[in-house]
Short mmCIF file of C-alpha atoms in Angstrom, two decimals:
data_model
loop_
_atom_site.label_atom_id
_atom_site.label_comp_id
_atom_site.label_asym_id
_atom_site.label_seq_id
_atom_site.Cartn_x
_atom_site.Cartn_y
_atom_site.Cartn_z
CA MET T 1 0.17 0.19 -0.13
CA LYS T 2 2.84 2.31 0.70
CA ASP T 3 3.65 2.09 -3.00
CA LEU T 4 0.11 2.96 -3.90
CA ALA T 5 0.43 6.21 -1.54
CA GLN T 6 3.37 7.15 -3.56
CA ILE T 7 2.47 6.85 -6.69
CA MET T 8 -0.84 8.96 -5.96
CA GLN T 9 1.39 11.82 -4.42
CA GLN T 10 3.39 11.54 -7.71
CA ALA T 11 0.13 11.60 -9.67
CA GLN T 12 -1.40 14.78 -7.62
CA ALA T 13 2.23 16.47 -8.06
CA MET T 14 2.05 15.81 -12.01
CA GLN T 15 -1.55 17.16 -11.80
CA ALA T 16 -0.35 20.34 -10.65
CA LYS T 17 2.89 20.94 -12.64
CA MET T 18 0.29 20.19 -15.77
CA ALA T 19 -1.63 22.86 -14.85
CA GLU T 20 1.37 25.34 -14.42
CA VAL T 21 2.60 24.06 -17.71
CA GLN T 22 -0.70 24.60 -19.29
CA GLN T 23 -0.86 28.49 -17.72
CA LYS T 24 2.69 28.75 -19.44
CA ILE T 25 1.47 27.77 -22.49
CA GLU T 26 -1.36 29.95 -23.07
CA ASN T 27 1.15 32.89 -21.97
CA THR T 28 3.67 31.68 -24.51
CA GLU T 29 4.02 34.01 -27.59
CA ALA T 30 6.26 33.29 -30.69
CA ASP T 31 7.12 35.51 -33.75
CA GLY T 32 7.01 34.30 -37.05
CA VAL T 33 8.72 36.16 -39.97
CA ALA T 34 8.55 35.81 -43.54
CA GLY T 35 10.18 37.78 -47.08
CA ALA T 36 13.48 38.82 -44.78
CA GLY T 37 11.36 40.30 -42.39
CA LEU T 38 8.99 41.94 -44.12
CA VAL T 39 6.14 40.18 -43.03
CA ARG T 40 5.82 39.14 -39.51
CA VAL T 41 2.72 37.46 -37.24
CA LYS T 42 2.69 36.80 -33.43
CA LEU T 43 0.99 33.89 -32.14
CA ARG T 44 -0.07 33.10 -28.56
CA GLY T 45 -0.99 29.92 -26.79
CA LYS T 46 -2.77 27.41 -29.13
CA GLY T 47 -2.41 29.22 -32.03
CA GLU T 48 -4.37 32.41 -31.48
CA LEU T 49 -3.00 35.43 -33.61
CA VAL T 50 -2.04 38.33 -31.60
CA SER T 51 -0.49 40.74 -34.34
CA VAL T 52 0.22 40.93 -38.12
CA SER T 53 3.11 43.36 -39.28
CA ILE T 54 3.53 44.19 -43.04
CA ASP T 55 6.12 46.10 -44.21
CA LYS T 56 4.96 49.40 -46.15
CA SER T 57 7.21 48.53 -49.19
CA LEU T 58 5.02 45.43 -49.97
CA MET T 59 1.49 47.40 -50.08
CA GLY T 60 1.95 48.21 -53.73
CA ASP T 61 2.97 44.72 -54.78
CA ASP T 62 0.76 41.99 -55.90
CA PRO T 63 -1.63 40.87 -53.24
CA GLU T 64 -0.69 37.18 -53.93
CA ILE T 65 2.89 37.67 -52.45
CA ILE T 66 1.62 39.43 -49.29
CA GLU T 67 -0.90 36.54 -48.86
CA ASP T 68 2.00 34.16 -49.62
CA LEU T 69 4.20 35.74 -47.20
CA LEU T 70 1.65 35.94 -44.33
CA LYS T 71 0.61 32.08 -44.70
CA ALA T 72 4.73 31.37 -44.52
CA ALA T 73 5.08 34.21 -41.49
CA HIS T 74 2.11 32.18 -40.10
CA SER T 75 3.87 28.77 -40.27
CA ASP T 76 7.17 29.97 -38.96
CA ALA T 77 5.27 31.42 -35.61
CA ARG T 78 3.40 28.17 -35.35
CA LYS T 79 6.23 25.91 -35.61
CA ARG T 80 8.11 28.11 -32.96
CA LEU T 81 5.19 27.94 -30.80
CA ASP T 82 4.58 24.19 -30.98
CA GLN T 83 8.28 23.85 -30.08
CA ALA T 84 8.03 25.90 -26.88
CA MET T 85 4.99 23.78 -25.85
CA GLU T 86 6.95 20.37 -26.34
CA ASP T 87 9.74 22.15 -24.64
CA ALA T 88 7.70 23.02 -21.84
CA MET T 89 6.01 19.58 -21.60
CA LYS T 90 9.19 17.83 -21.46
CA SER T 91 10.40 19.62 -18.56
CA ALA T 92 7.44 19.57 -16.59
CA THR T 93 7.21 15.65 -16.92
CA ALA T 94 10.95 15.07 -16.71
CA GLY T 95 10.86 14.03 -13.16
CA PHE T 96 7.98 11.53 -13.53
CA GLY T 97 9.30 9.08 -16.30
CA GLY T 98 9.54 6.27 -13.88
CA MET T 99 6.33 6.65 -12.04
CA LEU T 100 4.74 3.89 -13.94
CA PRO T 101 6.56 1.61 -16.08
CA GLY T 102 5.21 1.58 -19.50
CA PHE T 103 2.76 4.61 -18.63
CA LYS T 104 3.16 7.17 -21.60
CA LEU T 105 1.20 10.62 -21.37
CA PRO T 106 -1.31 11.58 -24.43
CA PHE T 107 0.89 14.49 -25.44
#
């Protein structure tokens, strides 16, 4: 029974750590850049678009170029945000690897 109590304590600690990580993820921001900095986007949390910045020199260009650069910048920001979230999850679960042998988190 002592092992079960220890597992329950570890599970509670993991749950608290996961709540902390989720809050951190919601506050994490990532910038995406395309066209050598001519287009920038900022994403927060789970992909919420916070801001878009387009260099004035592009305003006279073909709209399709701006659309493509926006897509590229968004993709760049999304990759950075995903990496930050993955790093946060690894950090949060680092001490719980041996809690339950064979147990894998659904992330």
